[in-house]
CSV table of C-alpha atoms and ligand atoms in Angstrom, one decimal:
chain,number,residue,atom,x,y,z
R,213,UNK,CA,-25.3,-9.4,19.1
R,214,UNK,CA,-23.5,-7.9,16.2
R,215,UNK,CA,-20.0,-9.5,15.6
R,216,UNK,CA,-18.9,-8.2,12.2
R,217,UNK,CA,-19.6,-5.1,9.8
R,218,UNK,CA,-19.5,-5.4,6.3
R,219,UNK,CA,-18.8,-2.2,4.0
R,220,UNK,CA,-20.6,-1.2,1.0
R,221,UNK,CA,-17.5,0.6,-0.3
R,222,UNK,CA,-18.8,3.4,-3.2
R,223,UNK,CA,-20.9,5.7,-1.6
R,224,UNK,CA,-20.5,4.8,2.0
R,225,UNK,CA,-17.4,5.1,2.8
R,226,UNK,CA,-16.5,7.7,0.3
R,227,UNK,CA,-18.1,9.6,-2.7
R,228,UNK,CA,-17.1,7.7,-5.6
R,229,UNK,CA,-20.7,7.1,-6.0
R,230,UNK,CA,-20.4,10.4,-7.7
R,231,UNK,CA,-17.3,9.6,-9.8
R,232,UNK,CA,-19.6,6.5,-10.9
R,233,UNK,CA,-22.3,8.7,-11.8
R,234,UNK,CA,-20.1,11.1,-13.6
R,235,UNK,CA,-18.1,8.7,-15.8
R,236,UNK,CA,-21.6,6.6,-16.7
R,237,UNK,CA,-23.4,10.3,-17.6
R,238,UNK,CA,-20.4,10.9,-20.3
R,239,UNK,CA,-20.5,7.8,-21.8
R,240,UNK,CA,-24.1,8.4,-22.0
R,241,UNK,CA,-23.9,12.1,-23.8
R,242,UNK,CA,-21.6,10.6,-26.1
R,243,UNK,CA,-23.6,8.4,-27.2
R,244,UNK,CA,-27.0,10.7,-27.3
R,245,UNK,CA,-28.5,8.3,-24.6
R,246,UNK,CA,-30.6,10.7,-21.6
R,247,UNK,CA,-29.6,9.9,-18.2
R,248,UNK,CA,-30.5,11.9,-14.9
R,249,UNK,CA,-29.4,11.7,-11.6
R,250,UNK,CA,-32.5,10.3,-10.5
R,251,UNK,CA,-32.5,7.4,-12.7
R,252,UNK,CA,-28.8,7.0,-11.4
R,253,UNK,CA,-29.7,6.9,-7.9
R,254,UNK,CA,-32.9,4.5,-9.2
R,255,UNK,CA,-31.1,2.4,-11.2
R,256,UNK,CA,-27.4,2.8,-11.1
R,257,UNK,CA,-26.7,3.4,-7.6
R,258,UNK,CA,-24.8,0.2,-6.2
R,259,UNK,CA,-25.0,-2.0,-9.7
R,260,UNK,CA,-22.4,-3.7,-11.2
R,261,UNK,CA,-20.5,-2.4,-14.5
R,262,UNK,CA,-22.1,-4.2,-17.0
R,263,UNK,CA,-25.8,-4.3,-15.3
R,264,UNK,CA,-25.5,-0.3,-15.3
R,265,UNK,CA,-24.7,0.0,-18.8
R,266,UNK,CA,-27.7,-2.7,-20.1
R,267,UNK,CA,-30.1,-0.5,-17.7
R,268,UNK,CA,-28.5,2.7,-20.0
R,269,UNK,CA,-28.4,1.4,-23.4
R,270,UNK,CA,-32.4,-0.9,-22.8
R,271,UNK,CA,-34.0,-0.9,-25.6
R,272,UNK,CA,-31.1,0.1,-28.1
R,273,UNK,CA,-29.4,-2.3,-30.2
R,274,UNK,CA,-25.4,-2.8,-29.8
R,275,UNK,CA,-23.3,-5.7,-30.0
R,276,UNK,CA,-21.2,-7.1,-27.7
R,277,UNK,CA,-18.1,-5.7,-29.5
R,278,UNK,CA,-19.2,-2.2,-28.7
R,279,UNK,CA,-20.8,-3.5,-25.2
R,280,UNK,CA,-16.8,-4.3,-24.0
R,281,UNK,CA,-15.8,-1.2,-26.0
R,282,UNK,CA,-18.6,0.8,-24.0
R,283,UNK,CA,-18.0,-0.7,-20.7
R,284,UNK,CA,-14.1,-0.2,-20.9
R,285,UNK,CA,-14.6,3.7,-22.1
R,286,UNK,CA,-16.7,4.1,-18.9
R,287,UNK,CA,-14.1,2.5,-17.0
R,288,UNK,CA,-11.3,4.8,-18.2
R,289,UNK,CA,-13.5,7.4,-17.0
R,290,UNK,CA,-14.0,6.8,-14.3
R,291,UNK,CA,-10.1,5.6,-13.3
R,292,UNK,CA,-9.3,9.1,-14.3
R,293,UNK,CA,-11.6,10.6,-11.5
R,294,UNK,CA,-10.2,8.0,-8.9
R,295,UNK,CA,-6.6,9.0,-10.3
R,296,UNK,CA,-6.4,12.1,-8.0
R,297,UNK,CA,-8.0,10.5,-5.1
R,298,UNK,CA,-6.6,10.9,-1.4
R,299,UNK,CA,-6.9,9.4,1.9
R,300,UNK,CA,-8.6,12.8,3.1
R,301,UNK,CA,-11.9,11.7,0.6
R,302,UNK,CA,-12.4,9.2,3.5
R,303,UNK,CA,-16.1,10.4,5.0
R,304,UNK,CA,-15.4,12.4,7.9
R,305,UNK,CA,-15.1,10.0,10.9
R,306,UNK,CA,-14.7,6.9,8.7
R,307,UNK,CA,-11.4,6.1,9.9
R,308,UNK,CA,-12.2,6.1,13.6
R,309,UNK,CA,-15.3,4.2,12.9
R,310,UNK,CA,-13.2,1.3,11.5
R,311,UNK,CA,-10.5,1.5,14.4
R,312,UNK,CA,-13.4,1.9,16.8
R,313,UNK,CA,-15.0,-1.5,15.4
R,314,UNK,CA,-11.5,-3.0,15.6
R,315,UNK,CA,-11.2,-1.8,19.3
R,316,UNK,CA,-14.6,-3.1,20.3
R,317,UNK,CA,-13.1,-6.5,19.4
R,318,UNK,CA,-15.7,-6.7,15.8
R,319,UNK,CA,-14.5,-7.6,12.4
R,320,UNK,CA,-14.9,-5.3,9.5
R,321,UNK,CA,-14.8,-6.4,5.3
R,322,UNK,CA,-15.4,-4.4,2.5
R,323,UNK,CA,-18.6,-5.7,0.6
R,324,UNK,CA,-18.1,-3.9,-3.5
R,325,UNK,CA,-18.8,-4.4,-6.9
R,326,UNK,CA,-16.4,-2.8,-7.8
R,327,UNK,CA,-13.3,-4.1,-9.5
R,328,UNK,CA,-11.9,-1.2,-8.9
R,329,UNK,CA,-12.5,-1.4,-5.0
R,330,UNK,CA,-8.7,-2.2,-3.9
R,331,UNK,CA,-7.4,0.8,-6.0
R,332,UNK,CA,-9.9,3.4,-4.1
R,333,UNK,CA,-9.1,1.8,-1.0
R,334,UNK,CA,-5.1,1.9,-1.4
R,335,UNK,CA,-5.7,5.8,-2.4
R,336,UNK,CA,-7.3,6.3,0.7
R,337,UNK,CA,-5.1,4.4,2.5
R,338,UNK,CA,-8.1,2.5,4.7
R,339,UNK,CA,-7.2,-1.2,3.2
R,340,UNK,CA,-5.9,-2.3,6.9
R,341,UNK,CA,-8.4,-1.2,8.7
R,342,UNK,CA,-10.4,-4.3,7.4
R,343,UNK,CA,-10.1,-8.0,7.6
R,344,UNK,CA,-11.7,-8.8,4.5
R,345,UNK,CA,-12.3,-7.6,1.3
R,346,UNK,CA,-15.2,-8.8,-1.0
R,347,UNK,CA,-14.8,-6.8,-4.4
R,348,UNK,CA,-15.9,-7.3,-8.2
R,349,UNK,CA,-13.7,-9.8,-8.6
R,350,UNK,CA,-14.8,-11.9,-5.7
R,351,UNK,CA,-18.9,-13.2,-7.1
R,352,UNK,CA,-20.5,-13.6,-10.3
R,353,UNK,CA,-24.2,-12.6,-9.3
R,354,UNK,CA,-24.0,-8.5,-8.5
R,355,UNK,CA,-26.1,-7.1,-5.9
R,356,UNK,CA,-29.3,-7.3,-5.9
R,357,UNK,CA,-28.1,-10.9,-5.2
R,358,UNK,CA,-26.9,-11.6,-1.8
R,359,UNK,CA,-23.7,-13.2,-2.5
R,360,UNK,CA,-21.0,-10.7,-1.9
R,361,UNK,CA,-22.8,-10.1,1.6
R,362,UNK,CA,-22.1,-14.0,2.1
R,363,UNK,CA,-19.1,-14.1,0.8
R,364,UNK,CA,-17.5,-11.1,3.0
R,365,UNK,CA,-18.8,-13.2,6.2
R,366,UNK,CA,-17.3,-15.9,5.3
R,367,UNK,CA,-14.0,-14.0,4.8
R,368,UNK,CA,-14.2,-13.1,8.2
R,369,UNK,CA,-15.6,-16.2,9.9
R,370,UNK,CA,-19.0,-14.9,10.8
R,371,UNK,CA,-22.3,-16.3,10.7
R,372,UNK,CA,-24.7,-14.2,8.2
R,373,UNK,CA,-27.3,-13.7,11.4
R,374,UNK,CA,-24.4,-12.0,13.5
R,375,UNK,CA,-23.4,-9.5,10.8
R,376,UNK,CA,-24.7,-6.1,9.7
R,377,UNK,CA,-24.4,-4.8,6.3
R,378,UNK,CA,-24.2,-1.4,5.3
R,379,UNK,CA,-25.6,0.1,2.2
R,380,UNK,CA,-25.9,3.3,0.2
R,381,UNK,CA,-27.9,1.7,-2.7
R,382,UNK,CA,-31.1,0.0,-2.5
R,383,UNK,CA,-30.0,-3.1,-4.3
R,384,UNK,CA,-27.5,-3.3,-2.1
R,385,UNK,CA,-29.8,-3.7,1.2
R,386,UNK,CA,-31.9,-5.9,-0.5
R,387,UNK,CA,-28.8,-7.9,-1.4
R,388,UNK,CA,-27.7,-7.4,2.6
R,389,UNK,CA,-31.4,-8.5,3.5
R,390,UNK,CA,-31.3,-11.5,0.9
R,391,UNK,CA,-28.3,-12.7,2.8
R,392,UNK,CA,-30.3,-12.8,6.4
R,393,UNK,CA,-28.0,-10.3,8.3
R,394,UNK,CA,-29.6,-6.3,9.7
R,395,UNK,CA,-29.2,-3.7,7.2
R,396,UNK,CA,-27.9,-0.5,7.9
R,397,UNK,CA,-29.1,1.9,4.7
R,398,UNK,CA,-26.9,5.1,4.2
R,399,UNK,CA,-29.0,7.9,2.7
R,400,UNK,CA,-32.9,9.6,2.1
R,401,UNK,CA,-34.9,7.1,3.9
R,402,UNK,CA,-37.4,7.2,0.7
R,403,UNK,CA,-34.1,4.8,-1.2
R,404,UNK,CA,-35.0,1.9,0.9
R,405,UNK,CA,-37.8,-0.8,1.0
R,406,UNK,CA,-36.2,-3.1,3.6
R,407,UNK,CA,-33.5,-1.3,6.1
R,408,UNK,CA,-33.4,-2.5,9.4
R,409,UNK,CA,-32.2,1.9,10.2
R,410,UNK,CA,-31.7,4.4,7.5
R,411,UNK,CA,-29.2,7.2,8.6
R,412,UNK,CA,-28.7,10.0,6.2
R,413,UNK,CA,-25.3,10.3,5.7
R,414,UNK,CA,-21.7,8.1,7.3
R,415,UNK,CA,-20.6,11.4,8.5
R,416,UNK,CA,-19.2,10.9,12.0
R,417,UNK,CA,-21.2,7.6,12.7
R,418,UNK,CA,-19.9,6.2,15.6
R,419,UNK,CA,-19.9,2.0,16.7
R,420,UNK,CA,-22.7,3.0,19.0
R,421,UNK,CA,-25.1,4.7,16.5
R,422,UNK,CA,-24.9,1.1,14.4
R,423,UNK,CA,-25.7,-0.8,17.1
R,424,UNK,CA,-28.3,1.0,18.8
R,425,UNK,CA,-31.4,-0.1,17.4
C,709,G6P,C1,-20.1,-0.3,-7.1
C,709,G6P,C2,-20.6,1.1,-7.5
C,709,G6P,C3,-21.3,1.0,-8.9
C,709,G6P,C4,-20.4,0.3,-9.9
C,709,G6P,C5,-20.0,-1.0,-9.4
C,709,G6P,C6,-19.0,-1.7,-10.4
C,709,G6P,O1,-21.2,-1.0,-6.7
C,709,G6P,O2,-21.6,1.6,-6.6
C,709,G6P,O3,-21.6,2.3,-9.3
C,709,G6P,O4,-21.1,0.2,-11.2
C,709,G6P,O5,-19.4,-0.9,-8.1
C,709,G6P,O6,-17.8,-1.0,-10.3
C,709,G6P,P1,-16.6,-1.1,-11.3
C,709,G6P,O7,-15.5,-0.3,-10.7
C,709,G6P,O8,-16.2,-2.6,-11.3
C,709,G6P,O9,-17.1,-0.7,-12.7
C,710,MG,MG1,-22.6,2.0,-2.9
């Protein structure tokens, strides 16, 4: 019996998986470095700022002085694309998902990397509609680890075995798995190795199609 949900943010409850993608893909024209979407969604997808840039630059020899220099320039990229965000880039039905979980007497967190994750969810105006939030700031060992997963549970007083985690990126189920709670993955089905239920898009999910197995 399911008693909280925790949130991948990027991705799953909005698009700024795209945003990500975008800001990484400049960076890595600047600098002559391929990247395609593919390898994004391989790779990327879900991984925390400075894992994402060693998978772009492997192989290539930079110091840690451009490293920060590289990771920052990224980041101002990609604040720029967030700068213009509003509460109507919520996926379609997210907001009533969140007061339906709240309703149905659940708890909800917010389970991100990203250190950016309060910003995005003060733009869209969601941040009360949770009673936890687990961000880039929150861990040191990014997803594929399953800390963040624990850590949001614990937020919100919840065993690990009564909580299901929700995941656009297949590090991030595998760091949902890792923890011992069901995985709910958010995309192709192909993405996942271990997803309890893979449902192609957050677009008007309701309670019931989470719990249903
Ligand atoms: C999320 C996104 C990733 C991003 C990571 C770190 O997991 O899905 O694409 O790299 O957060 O985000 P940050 O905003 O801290 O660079
Ligand atoms: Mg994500």
């Amino acid at each position: 019996k399911a008693k909280a949900i925790l949130f991948d943010l990027d991705g799953v409850l909005t698009d700024t998986s795209e945003y990500h993608y975008r800001a990484w893909k400049q960076l890595a024209d600047e600098e002559g470095i391929p990247l395609t979407k593919e390898e994004n969604d391989a790779h990327l997808r879900g991984v925390g700022r400075r894992d994402s840039l060693m998978y772009i630059i492997r192989g290539r020899n930079y110091s840690e002085d451009q490293i920060q220099e590289m990771m920052k320039r990224k980041n101002d990229y990609y604040n720029k694309l967030i700068e213009q965000m509003s509460p109507s880039e919520v996926v379609p039905g997210g907001r009533e998902l969140l007061q339906e979980i709240r309703q149905a007497g659940l708890k909800s967190a917010v389970a991100s990397a990203s250190k950016n994750c309060r910003t995005v969810l003060e733009r869209l105006q969601i941040i009360d509609l949770f009673d936890g939030i687990a961000d880039g700031n929150s861990v040191v060992n990014g997803k594929p680890a399953p800390d963040i997963f624990v850590f949001a549970a614990g937020l919100v007083g919840t065993p690990v075995i009564d909580c299901i985690g929700v995941e656009d990126a297949d590090a991030g189920v595998e760091a949902i798995k890792t923890a011992g709670m069901y995985a709910l993955g958010v995309g192709p089905k192909e993405r996942f190795k271990r997803a309890n239920k893979v449902v192609p898009t957050m677009e008007n999910i309701r309670l019931q199609d989470i719990l249903a197995d």
